[in-house]
Coordinates of C-alpha atoms in Angstrom, one line a residue:
Chain A
M581 CA 0.3 -0.4 -0.1
L582 CA 2.8 2.4 0.8
L583 CA 5.2 1.4 -2.5
T584 CA 1.3 2.1 -4.3
M585 CA 1.2 5.6 -2.4
I586 CA 4.3 6.3 -3.0
F587 CA 4.4 5.4 -7.3
S588 CA 0.9 7.8 -7.2
L589 CA 3.1 10.9 -6.6
F590 CA 4.3 10.3 -10.4
I591 CA 0.4 10.0 -11.2
G592 CA -1.6 12.5 -12.7
P593 CA -2.6 14.4 -15.9
V594 CA 0.5 17.2 -15.6
N595 CA 3.8 15.4 -16.3
I596 CA 5.6 16.6 -13.6
P597 CA 9.6 14.6 -13.5
F598 CA 10.9 12.3 -10.7
N599 CA 13.5 14.0 -9.2
I600 CA 11.3 17.1 -8.7
V601 CA 8.3 14.7 -7.3
I602 CA 10.8 13.4 -4.4
L603 CA 12.2 16.9 -4.0
S604 CA 8.5 18.5 -3.7
V605 CA 8.5 16.0 -1.1
M606 CA 11.3 16.4 0.6
K607 CA 11.4 19.6 1.4
Q608 CA 7.0 18.9 2.4
L609 CA 9.0 17.5 4.9
G610 CA 10.9 20.3 6.4
F611 CA 13.9 20.5 3.8
Y612 CA 13.5 23.3 3.4
W613 CA 15.8 25.1 1.8
I614 CA 15.2 23.2 -1.0
S615 CA 13.5 24.9 -4.3
V616 CA 11.4 23.3 -6.2
P617 CA 9.1 25.5 -9.5
S618 CA 6.5 26.2 -7.0
T619 CA 3.6 25.4 -9.6
S620 CA 4.5 21.4 -9.2
Y621 CA 5.6 22.0 -5.6
Y622 CA 1.4 22.4 -5.5
I623 CA 0.3 20.1 -7.8
V624 CA 2.1 16.6 -5.3
V625 CA 1.5 18.3 -2.2
V626 CA -1.7 20.1 -2.1
L627 CA -3.8 18.6 -5.0
R628 CA -1.9 14.6 -5.6
E629 CA -0.8 14.0 -1.5
P630 CA -4.2 14.7 -0.4
E631 CA -6.2 12.6 -2.8
I632 CA -4.0 10.1 -2.5
I633 CA -4.6 10.2 1.3
G634 CA -8.3 10.6 0.9
A635 CA -8.6 7.6 -1.2
M636 CA -6.7 5.8 0.8
A637 CA -9.6 6.8 4.2
I638 CA -11.6 5.9 1.7
G639 CA -10.5 2.2 0.7
I640 CA -10.4 1.2 4.5
S641 CA -13.6 2.5 5.4
L642 CA -14.9 0.6 2.9
S643 CA -13.9 -2.4 2.6
V644 CA -13.9 -3.1 6.8
G645 CA -17.4 -1.0 6.9
G646 CA -18.2 -4.7 4.3
A647 CA -17.0 -6.5 6.3
S648 CA -18.6 -5.4 9.5
M649 CA -22.0 -5.3 7.5
Q650 CA -21.4 -9.0 5.8
S651 CA -21.0 -10.2 9.5
V652 CA -23.7 -8.6 10.6
F653 CA -26.4 -9.8 8.3
R654 CA -24.5 -13.0 7.9
N655 CA -24.7 -12.4 4.1
P656 CA -21.7 -12.5 1.4
I657 CA -23.3 -10.2 -0.8
T658 CA -24.3 -7.3 1.7
D659 CA -21.9 -4.2 1.2
P660 CA -22.1 -0.9 3.5
Y661 CA -24.1 0.7 2.2
V662 CA -27.3 -2.8 2.2
T663 CA -28.3 0.0 5.4
G664 CA -29.3 3.4 3.1
I665 CA -26.4 4.8 3.7
S666 CA -26.0 5.5 0.3
S667 CA -29.1 6.8 -0.8
G668 CA -29.6 8.5 2.2
A669 CA -26.2 10.2 1.5
A670 CA -27.6 10.5 -2.4
L671 CA -30.5 12.6 -0.8
G672 CA -29.2 15.3 1.0
A673 CA -26.4 15.7 -1.8
V674 CA -29.5 16.0 -4.1
I675 CA -31.5 18.3 -1.6
A676 CA -28.4 20.9 -0.7
I677 CA -27.2 20.4 -5.0
V678 CA -30.9 21.0 -5.9
T679 CA -31.6 23.8 -3.5
G680 CA -29.3 25.2 -4.0
L681 CA -28.3 25.6 -0.4
G682 CA -25.6 27.3 1.6
I683 CA -26.1 27.0 4.7
F684 CA -22.7 25.8 5.2
G685 CA -20.6 26.9 3.1
I686 CA -18.7 24.9 0.1
Y687 CA -19.0 21.7 2.5
S688 CA -22.9 22.1 2.6
I689 CA -22.8 18.6 -0.6
S690 CA -21.0 16.7 2.0
A691 CA -22.2 18.5 5.0
M692 CA -26.2 17.1 4.3
A693 CA -25.0 14.0 3.3
F694 CA -23.3 13.5 5.7
I695 CA -26.4 14.3 8.2
F696 CA -28.7 12.5 5.7
G697 CA -26.8 8.8 5.1
I698 CA -26.8 8.8 9.1
L699 CA -30.6 10.1 9.2
V700 CA -31.7 7.7 6.8
V701 CA -29.9 4.3 8.8
F702 CA -31.5 5.2 11.8
V703 CA -35.0 5.5 10.4
V704 CA -33.8 1.7 8.9
Y705 CA -32.9 0.6 12.6
M706 CA -35.9 1.8 14.2
I707 CA -38.0 0.8 11.1
S708 CA -36.9 -2.7 11.7
M709 CA -36.9 -2.9 16.0
R710 CA -39.6 -5.0 17.9
N711 CA -39.8 -5.7 21.5
G712 CA -36.0 -4.3 21.7
R713 CA -34.6 -6.7 19.0
T714 CA -33.8 -6.0 15.3
P715 CA -33.5 -9.0 13.5
P716 CA -30.8 -9.1 10.5
T717 CA -33.0 -9.6 7.7
F718 CA -35.6 -7.1 8.6
L719 CA -32.7 -4.6 9.2
L720 CA -31.6 -5.7 5.5
L721 CA -35.4 -5.5 4.0
S722 CA -35.7 -2.3 5.8
G723 CA -32.3 -1.0 4.3
I724 CA -33.7 -2.3 1.2
A725 CA -36.9 -0.9 1.0
V726 CA -36.2 2.4 2.5
S727 CA -33.3 3.2 -0.6
L728 CA -35.5 1.7 -3.0
F729 CA -38.4 4.6 -2.0
I730 CA -35.5 7.1 -1.3
T731 CA -34.7 6.4 -5.0
S732 CA -37.8 8.0 -5.4
L733 CA -37.3 10.8 -4.0
V734 CA -33.9 11.8 -5.6
A735 CA -35.5 10.7 -9.1
L736 CA -38.3 13.3 -8.7
L737 CA -36.1 16.4 -7.0
L738 CA -34.0 15.9 -9.9
Y739 CA -37.3 15.0 -12.4
S740 CA -38.5 18.9 -10.5
K741 CA -35.4 20.5 -12.1
P742 CA -33.9 18.9 -14.5
N743 CA -30.9 21.4 -14.3
T744 CA -29.0 19.7 -11.8
L745 CA -29.1 16.0 -13.4
N746 CA -24.9 16.9 -14.5
E747 CA -23.5 18.4 -11.2
V748 CA -25.9 15.4 -9.3
F749 CA -24.5 12.9 -11.7
F750 CA -21.8 13.1 -11.2
W751 CA -21.8 13.2 -7.7
L752 CA -23.2 10.0 -7.6
L753 CA -19.8 8.7 -10.4
G754 CA -18.2 8.9 -6.5
S755 CA -14.9 11.3 -7.0
V756 CA -11.8 12.0 -5.1
Q757 CA -10.5 14.0 -7.3
G758 CA -10.2 17.8 -4.6
I759 CA -9.9 16.2 -1.7
S760 CA -8.1 18.6 0.6
W761 CA -5.5 18.4 2.8
N762 CA -8.4 19.8 5.2
E763 CA -10.1 16.7 4.5
D764 CA -7.7 14.2 4.7
F765 CA -7.5 16.6 8.6
I766 CA -11.8 15.8 9.6
V767 CA -11.7 12.8 7.6
L768 CA -8.5 10.3 8.3
P769 CA -8.8 10.4 12.5
I770 CA -12.9 9.3 12.4
I771 CA -11.9 6.4 9.9
L772 CA -9.5 5.0 12.2
A773 CA -10.4 5.3 14.8
C774 CA -13.9 3.7 13.7
A775 CA -11.9 1.0 11.5
V776 CA -9.8 0.0 14.7
I777 CA -13.0 0.1 16.9
L778 CA -14.3 -2.8 14.1
Y779 CA -11.4 -5.0 14.5
L780 CA -11.9 -5.0 18.5
M781 CA -14.8 -5.6 17.5
S782 CA -13.6 -8.7 15.1
G783 CA -14.5 -11.4 18.7
E784 CA -18.0 -9.9 18.2
L785 CA -18.1 -10.1 14.5
N786 CA -17.0 -13.2 13.9
A787 CA -19.5 -14.7 16.5
L788 CA -22.9 -12.3 15.8
Q789 CA -21.4 -14.1 11.9
M790 CA -22.1 -17.4 13.2
G791 CA -26.3 -16.4 14.5
E792 CA -27.4 -14.4 17.2
A793 CA -28.8 -17.5 18.6
H794 CA -25.5 -19.1 19.2
A795 CA -23.7 -15.1 19.7
K796 CA -25.8 -15.3 23.0
S797 CA -24.5 -18.3 24.0
V798 CA -21.4 -18.0 23.6
G799 CA -21.2 -14.0 26.1
I800 CA -22.5 -12.3 23.2
D801 CA -24.6 -8.6 24.5
V802 CA -26.2 -9.4 20.6
E803 CA -28.8 -5.6 20.6
R804 CA -25.3 -3.9 22.2
S805 CA -23.0 -4.9 19.5
K806 CA -24.8 -5.2 17.0
A807 CA -26.1 -1.3 17.7
V808 CA -22.4 -0.3 18.1
I809 CA -20.9 -2.5 15.4
L810 CA -23.7 -0.2 13.2
A811 CA -22.7 3.4 14.3
V812 CA -18.8 2.8 14.2
T813 CA -19.2 1.4 10.5
T814 CA -22.0 3.9 9.8
L815 CA -20.2 7.2 11.2
S816 CA -17.0 5.8 8.7
V817 CA -19.1 5.8 5.6
A818 CA -21.0 8.4 6.3
V819 CA -18.0 10.1 6.9
V820 CA -16.4 9.0 3.4
V821 CA -19.8 9.0 1.4
S822 CA -19.5 12.6 2.1
I823 CA -16.6 13.5 0.6
S824 CA -16.2 11.1 -2.5
G825 CA -19.7 10.2 -3.4
I826 CA -21.1 6.8 -3.8
I827 CA -18.3 4.3 -4.6
G828 CA -19.1 1.2 -5.5
F829 CA -17.1 -2.3 -5.4
V830 CA -14.8 -1.9 -2.7
G831 CA -16.4 -3.0 -0.1
L832 CA -18.5 -6.5 -1.4
I833 CA -15.3 -7.6 -3.2
F834 CA -12.2 -7.0 -0.4
P835 CA -14.2 -8.3 2.9
H836 CA -14.0 -11.6 0.0
V837 CA -10.4 -11.6 -1.3
S838 CA -8.9 -11.7 2.7
R839 CA -11.3 -14.7 3.3
L840 CA -10.0 -16.3 0.6
L841 CA -6.7 -15.1 1.4
Y842 CA -7.1 -16.2 5.0
G843 CA -9.6 -17.7 6.3
G844 CA -13.1 -15.5 7.5
S845 CA -11.8 -14.7 11.0
N846 CA -12.3 -11.1 11.2
K847 CA -8.8 -10.8 12.5
Y848 CA -7.6 -11.8 9.7
V849 CA -10.4 -10.1 7.6
I850 CA -10.6 -6.4 7.8
P851 CA -7.1 -5.6 8.5
S852 CA -6.5 -7.4 5.0
S853 CA -9.3 -5.6 3.4
A854 CA -8.7 -2.2 4.4
I855 CA -4.7 -2.8 3.3
F856 CA -6.4 -4.0 -0.3
G857 CA -9.2 -2.1 -0.2
A858 CA -6.9 1.1 0.1
T859 CA -3.6 -0.1 -2.2
F860 CA -7.2 -0.2 -5.0
L861 CA -8.5 2.7 -5.4
I862 CA -4.7 4.7 -5.0
L863 CA -4.6 2.3 -8.0
C864 CA -7.9 2.8 -9.9
N865 CA -7.9 7.2 -9.0
D866 CA -4.1 7.1 -10.6
I867 CA -6.3 5.4 -13.1
A868 CA -8.5 7.1 -13.2
H869 CA -6.0 9.8 -13.8
V870 CA -4.3 8.3 -17.1
V871 CA -6.7 6.7 -19.0
V872 CA -8.6 9.8 -21.0
R873 CA -4.5 12.9 -21.0
G874 CA -5.7 15.5 -19.9
E875 CA -8.4 14.7 -18.0
V876 CA -9.8 13.1 -14.6
I877 CA -12.8 10.3 -14.5
P878 CA -14.9 9.5 -12.0
I879 CA -13.0 7.1 -9.7
G880 CA -16.6 5.0 -9.0
I881 CA -16.6 4.1 -13.0
I882 CA -13.0 2.4 -12.0
T883 CA -14.2 0.9 -9.0
G884 CA -17.4 -0.2 -11.4
L885 CA -14.7 -0.9 -14.5
I886 CA -12.7 -2.9 -12.7
G887 CA -14.3 -4.3 -9.9
V888 CA -16.7 -6.2 -11.8
P889 CA -14.8 -8.6 -14.1
F890 CA -12.9 -9.0 -10.9
F891 CA -15.7 -9.6 -8.9
I892 CA -17.5 -12.9 -11.4
G893 CA -13.4 -13.8 -10.9
L894 CA -14.6 -14.3 -7.5
M895 CA -17.8 -16.1 -7.7
M896 CA -16.1 -18.5 -10.3
K897 CA -13.6 -19.3 -7.7
M898 CA -15.9 -19.5 -4.7
Y899 CA -18.4 -21.5 -7.2
R900 CA -15.1 -23.9 -7.7
G901 CA -13.6 -24.2 -4.1
S902 CA -15.8 -25.0 0.0
Y903 CA -15.8 -20.9 0.3
Y904 CA -19.5 -21.6 0.4
D905 CA -22.4 -24.7 1.9
A906 CA -23.5 -25.7 -0.9
Chain B
M1058 CA -25.5 -25.8 42.3
T1059 CA -29.2 -26.2 40.4
L1060 CA -30.0 -24.3 37.7
E1061 CA -34.4 -24.0 38.0
V1062 CA -37.4 -23.9 35.7
N1063 CA -40.7 -22.8 37.0
D1064 CA -43.7 -22.7 35.6
F1065 CA -42.2 -21.5 32.4
C1066 CA -44.9 -20.7 29.7
M1067 CA -44.0 -19.4 25.9
N1068 CA -45.6 -19.2 22.8
R1069 CA -43.7 -20.2 19.5
G1070 CA -46.0 -19.6 16.2
G1071 CA -49.2 -20.6 17.7
L1072 CA -48.2 -23.9 19.8
K1073 CA -48.5 -23.0 23.6
I1074 CA -45.3 -24.3 25.7
G1075 CA -46.0 -25.2 29.4
P1076 CA -46.0 -24.6 32.0
L1077 CA -42.5 -26.4 32.2
N1078 CA -41.2 -27.0 35.1
F1079 CA -38.4 -29.1 36.2
R1080 CA -34.5 -28.9 37.9
L1081 CA -30.8 -30.2 36.4
D1082 CA -28.4 -30.1 39.8
E1083 CA -24.6 -30.8 38.4
G1084 CA -23.7 -34.0 37.3
R1085 CA -26.6 -35.0 35.6
I1086 CA -28.3 -35.3 33.0
L1087 CA -31.9 -34.8 31.7
S1088 CA -33.2 -35.4 28.3
I1089 CA -36.3 -34.4 27.0
I1090 CA -37.8 -36.8 24.2
G1091 CA -41.7 -35.7 22.7
K1092 CA -43.2 -36.3 18.9
N1093 CA -41.6 -33.3 16.7
G1094 CA -42.5 -30.0 17.2
S1095 CA -44.1 -31.0 20.4
G1096 CA -41.5 -27.8 22.0
K1097 CA -38.9 -29.6 22.5
T1098 CA -36.3 -27.4 20.6
S1099 CA -38.5 -24.6 21.5
S1100 CA -37.4 -25.3 25.6
L1101 CA -34.0 -24.8 25.0
L1102 CA -34.3 -21.4 23.1
G1103 CA -36.5 -20.8 25.8
I1104 CA -34.3 -20.9 28.5
M1105 CA -31.2 -19.8 26.7
G1106 CA -33.7 -16.5 26.6
I1107 CA -33.3 -16.8 22.9
I1108 CA -37.3 -16.6 22.5
E1109 CA -39.2 -14.5 24.5
K1110 CA -41.2 -16.0 27.8
V1111 CA -44.8 -15.6 28.5
S1112 CA -44.2 -15.7 31.9
G1113 CA -42.1 -18.4 34.4
N1114 CA -38.8 -17.8 35.6
V1115 CA -35.5 -19.8 34.8
N1116 CA -33.1 -19.5 38.5
I1117 CA -29.4 -20.9 37.8
D1118 CA -27.5 -21.4 40.9
G1119 CA -29.6 -18.8 43.0
I1120 CA -30.3 -16.0 39.7
D1121 CA -33.4 -15.7 37.2
A1122 CA -31.0 -15.9 34.4
S1123 CA -33.6 -12.9 32.6
S1124 CA -31.5 -10.5 35.0
M1125 CA -28.3 -11.8 34.2
H1126 CA -25.3 -10.1 31.5
A1127 CA -25.4 -12.8 28.4
R1128 CA -21.3 -12.4 29.5
D1129 CA -22.1 -14.0 33.0
L1130 CA -25.0 -15.7 30.9
S1131 CA -22.0 -18.1 28.6
R1132 CA -20.5 -19.6 31.8
K1133 CA -23.3 -21.3 33.4
L1134 CA -25.0 -21.8 29.8
S1135 CA -24.0 -23.0 26.7
L1136 CA -26.4 -24.1 23.6
V1137 CA -25.8 -27.3 21.4
Q1138 CA -27.5 -26.3 18.4
Q1139 CA -29.1 -28.8 16.0
E1140 CA -26.4 -27.2 12.8
L1141 CA -24.2 -24.6 13.5
P1142 CA -25.0 -21.5 11.0
V1143 CA -21.6 -21.0 9.7
P1144 CA -22.8 -19.4 6.2
M1145 CA -19.7 -17.0 5.2
S1146 CA -16.4 -19.5 5.9
L1147 CA -15.1 -19.9 9.4
S1148 CA -12.6 -23.1 10.2
V1149 CA -12.7 -25.1 12.9
H1150 CA -10.6 -23.1 15.2
D1151 CA -11.9 -20.0 13.9
I1152 CA -15.5 -21.7 15.5
M1153 CA -13.3 -22.9 19.3
D1154 CA -12.3 -19.4 19.2
I1155 CA -15.8 -17.4 19.3
A1156 CA -15.8 -20.5 22.1
A1157 CA -14.0 -18.6 24.0
Y1158 CA -15.4 -15.2 23.9
S1159 CA -16.5 -13.8 27.7
R1160 CA -13.7 -16.3 29.3
D1161 CA -9.5 -16.2 29.2
A1162 CA -8.6 -20.2 28.0
S1163 CA -5.4 -20.9 26.6
E1164 CA -4.8 -23.3 23.4
E1165 CA -4.3 -26.8 25.1
E1166 CA -8.2 -26.2 26.8
M1167 CA -9.2 -26.1 23.1
N1168 CA -7.0 -28.9 22.1
D1169 CA -8.3 -31.2 25.0
A1170 CA -12.2 -30.1 24.2
L1171 CA -10.6 -31.3 19.9
E1172 CA -9.0 -34.3 21.2
T1173 CA -11.7 -35.8 22.7
C1174 CA -14.0 -35.3 20.6
K1175 CA -11.3 -36.5 18.5
I1176 CA -11.1 -33.6 16.1
S1177 CA -7.5 -32.2 16.6
H1178 CA -6.7 -33.0 12.6
M1179 CA -9.5 -31.7 11.7
D1180 CA -8.0 -27.8 13.6
K1181 CA -8.0 -25.9 9.7
R1182 CA -10.7 -27.5 8.0
D1183 CA -13.2 -24.7 6.5
F1184 CA -16.4 -25.5 9.2
A1185 CA -18.0 -25.7 5.3
T1186 CA -16.1 -28.2 3.8
L1187 CA -16.8 -30.7 7.5
S1188 CA -19.2 -33.6 6.5
G1189 CA -21.9 -33.1 8.7
G1190 CA -21.5 -36.0 12.3
E1191 CA -17.4 -33.9 12.0
K1192 CA -19.9 -30.5 12.3
R1193 CA -21.6 -31.5 15.3
M1194 CA -18.9 -32.9 16.8
V1195 CA -17.0 -29.6 16.7
S1196 CA -20.2 -27.8 18.4
I1197 CA -20.3 -29.9 21.2
A1198 CA -15.9 -29.5 21.1
S1199 CA -17.0 -25.8 21.4
A1200 CA -19.4 -26.5 24.0
I1201 CA -16.6 -28.0 25.7
Y1202 CA -14.5 -25.3 25.8
Q1203 CA -17.0 -22.8 26.1
D1204 CA -16.9 -24.6 29.2
S1205 CA -20.5 -23.4 31.1
R1206 CA -21.3 -25.3 34.4
Y1207 CA -24.8 -26.7 31.8
I1208 CA -25.0 -27.3 28.8
L1209 CA -28.2 -27.2 26.6
M1210 CA -28.0 -30.4 23.5
D1211 CA -30.6 -30.4 20.6
E1212 CA -30.2 -33.9 19.2
P1213 CA -26.5 -34.3 20.0
A1214 CA -26.9 -37.8 18.6
S1215 CA -28.4 -36.5 15.6
F1216 CA -25.8 -37.2 11.7
L1217 CA -23.2 -39.5 14.2
D1218 CA -22.3 -42.7 13.5
I1219 CA -22.3 -45.6 15.5
D1220 CA -18.9 -45.0 17.1
K1221 CA -19.6 -41.1 16.8
V1222 CA -23.1 -41.6 18.7
H1223 CA -20.6 -44.5 21.2
L1224 CA -18.4 -41.5 21.0
L1225 CA -21.0 -39.3 22.6
S1226 CA -22.0 -40.7 25.3
T1227 CA -18.1 -41.2 26.9
I1228 CA -18.6 -37.0 26.4
L1229 CA -21.4 -37.0 28.6
K1230 CA -20.1 -39.2 30.7
D1231 CA -17.1 -37.9 31.8
L1232 CA -18.5 -34.1 31.3
K1233 CA -21.7 -35.4 33.9
K1234 CA -18.9 -36.7 36.0
K1235 CA -16.6 -33.5 35.6
G1236 CA -20.0 -31.3 36.9
K1237 CA -21.8 -30.4 34.2
G1238 CA -24.8 -30.1 34.1
I1239 CA -26.4 -31.7 31.0
I1240 CA -30.0 -31.3 29.3
C1241 CA -30.5 -33.4 25.7
V1242 CA -33.4 -33.1 23.0
M1243 CA -33.1 -36.7 21.9
H1244 CA -34.5 -38.5 19.2
D1245 CA -33.9 -42.5 20.2
I1246 CA -35.8 -42.8 23.2
N1247 CA -32.6 -45.5 23.9
L1248 CA -29.7 -44.2 23.5
A1249 CA -31.9 -41.0 26.0
A1250 CA -33.5 -43.4 28.9
S1251 CA -29.4 -45.3 28.8
I1252 CA -27.3 -41.5 29.3
S1253 CA -30.5 -40.2 31.1
D1254 CA -30.7 -39.5 35.4
Q1255 CA -34.3 -37.8 34.8
M1256 CA -36.4 -37.8 31.4
L1257 CA -38.7 -35.1 30.6
L1258 CA -41.5 -36.1 28.0
M1259 CA -43.2 -34.0 26.0
K1260 CA -46.0 -33.9 23.4
S1261 CA -47.5 -30.6 22.3
G1262 CA -46.4 -28.6 23.9
Q1263 CA -46.6 -29.8 27.1
V1264 CA -45.4 -32.2 29.4
V1265 CA -46.4 -35.5 29.9
D1266 CA -44.6 -36.5 32.3
Y1267 CA -41.2 -35.9 34.7
G1268 CA -38.8 -37.8 36.6
N1269 CA -36.1 -40.0 37.4
T1270 CA -35.5 -42.1 34.5
W1271 CA -36.7 -46.4 34.8
D1272 CA -39.6 -44.2 36.5
V1273 CA -41.3 -42.5 33.4
M1274 CA -39.7 -45.1 30.5
N1275 CA -42.5 -47.3 30.2
V1276 CA -43.9 -48.6 27.6
G1277 CA -47.2 -46.9 28.4
N1278 CA -46.2 -43.2 28.9
M1279 CA -44.1 -44.0 25.1
G1280 CA -47.2 -44.5 24.0
K1281 CA -49.0 -41.7 25.1
I1282 CA -46.6 -39.6 23.6
Y1283 CA -45.5 -41.0 19.9
D1284 CA -49.7 -41.7 19.3
A1285 CA -47.6 -45.1 18.8
K1286 CA -47.5 -48.6 20.1
F1287 CA -44.4 -49.9 22.0
R1288 CA -42.9 -52.6 24.0
S1289 CA -39.8 -53.4 25.7
Y1290 CA -37.8 -55.8 26.3
D1291 CA -34.7 -56.5 28.3
S1292 CA -31.6 -56.7 27.4
P1293 CA -28.5 -57.0 28.9
E1294 CA -27.5 -53.3 28.6
G1295 CA -31.0 -52.8 29.8
V1296 CA -34.6 -52.2 29.4
R1297 CA -35.0 -51.7 25.4
F1298 CA -39.1 -49.9 23.9
Y1299 CA -39.4 -50.4 20.1
P1300 CA -42.9 -49.0 18.6
V1301 CA -44.9 -51.9 16.8
F1302 CA -46.7 -51.0 14.0
S1303 CA -50.0 -53.3 13.6

């Protein structure tokens, strides 16, 4: 992952010589007397670096979120968006775009996406609550149902203001372009903290993966653990969605890659899928930069294009092997 | 040390279960027998607090189970389910790890539990690739490793070959000697009678009879709970029952 991050510093629409990139980073690290062209320094330090850090953070959050949701829902085809967070965030973003809302300044879209993402998960959680319990199947179904409902609302809003289609379209595709150090400083600590908490809860996640009856019998406070896991995952993913839009497939695939390589225990799945997801997104970001000369295409397109064939290949492997019980 | 079930009532898909009244001392085995759908498994899940009760209570060593924290409850009670549901790949070792969630257990204890169930060599195997009988032994090993005072087993003998059934009864006797209290839901009435100190006979959610094994195991009671005519004979291993279909 580190290698990818360093490698990625050299990738971008503007061709910056190898030595200038190195010198720029050295200057940033405290060798202030080094002189580099200010444009190159600006591109490397102010534009490229925060994007790479951002892509890394997003990759970690989505992969770890995917692993935890797959365990809680005991379902291999769930991703971190399954509880309605992505549709909620989309609704928030679209409201901000369509109404031209400006109460949060330049971060209005992000803030609205964040708030609505969390709000919708909360609504889904409350809908599936019965006698203090939230059975995973109900959570999953209400997540899907509410998502569909909200997607219709988003469509309705767009229909009423077709001139915003372009902006919304790009937001929905997902992108790490333009992520700044300011955003990284807020987002990275939250995401790392959430990932560490989920890692520390890998025992609970493993037990929940074996069903709530078994989890309870080995001593897990099922509802409490589930609520904490959902809250932490939601916070982490809402932060991601608010800065990058909806990037697909990362959260679905990398937990499975880890399971195939290192087995199903979340003790290994969480850290390894975090590294895979981060590396993958950094690489996708590089590809997004170079695939069309002089232009950066949304990363969500790349993850989908690479992710889908990869996922199908993986399914073939699962089908042949013993990954899933027949 | 006693597990007491007092006037315990539940409702499961329209079937009224209970009132259940029984007590299990440590170092004893109680078997629950009855037809399919008579409420045996539900009773176990109710005692575990997984299915909600309607009334009554479960008292474990003098403490009401519903007031206990999940972690403390798991030191008292463990559950061997009919089938261990593992939807995504977990190894036998991972599953054993989960069993020790609420206590500090050594690797040695894990190996002992695996050895007791003769599955040490499967430690690294993916659970999904095991046979039905092997899966069964893993779930029993997991309960042994959890080391709770009382163990509830749902059909522990299902899927097992004859030699494994023998192994199971050895394991149960061993656990009994170690002071564990065990409740088994059983299909095989003769096996149940041969391993149990007490029996609980159920039909349509109701208790037909409860008491020491040889006080309640008789042709009349068997006929009552299974709606069939039974005969018994003396074998070198004790009295055996068999149904007569004519």
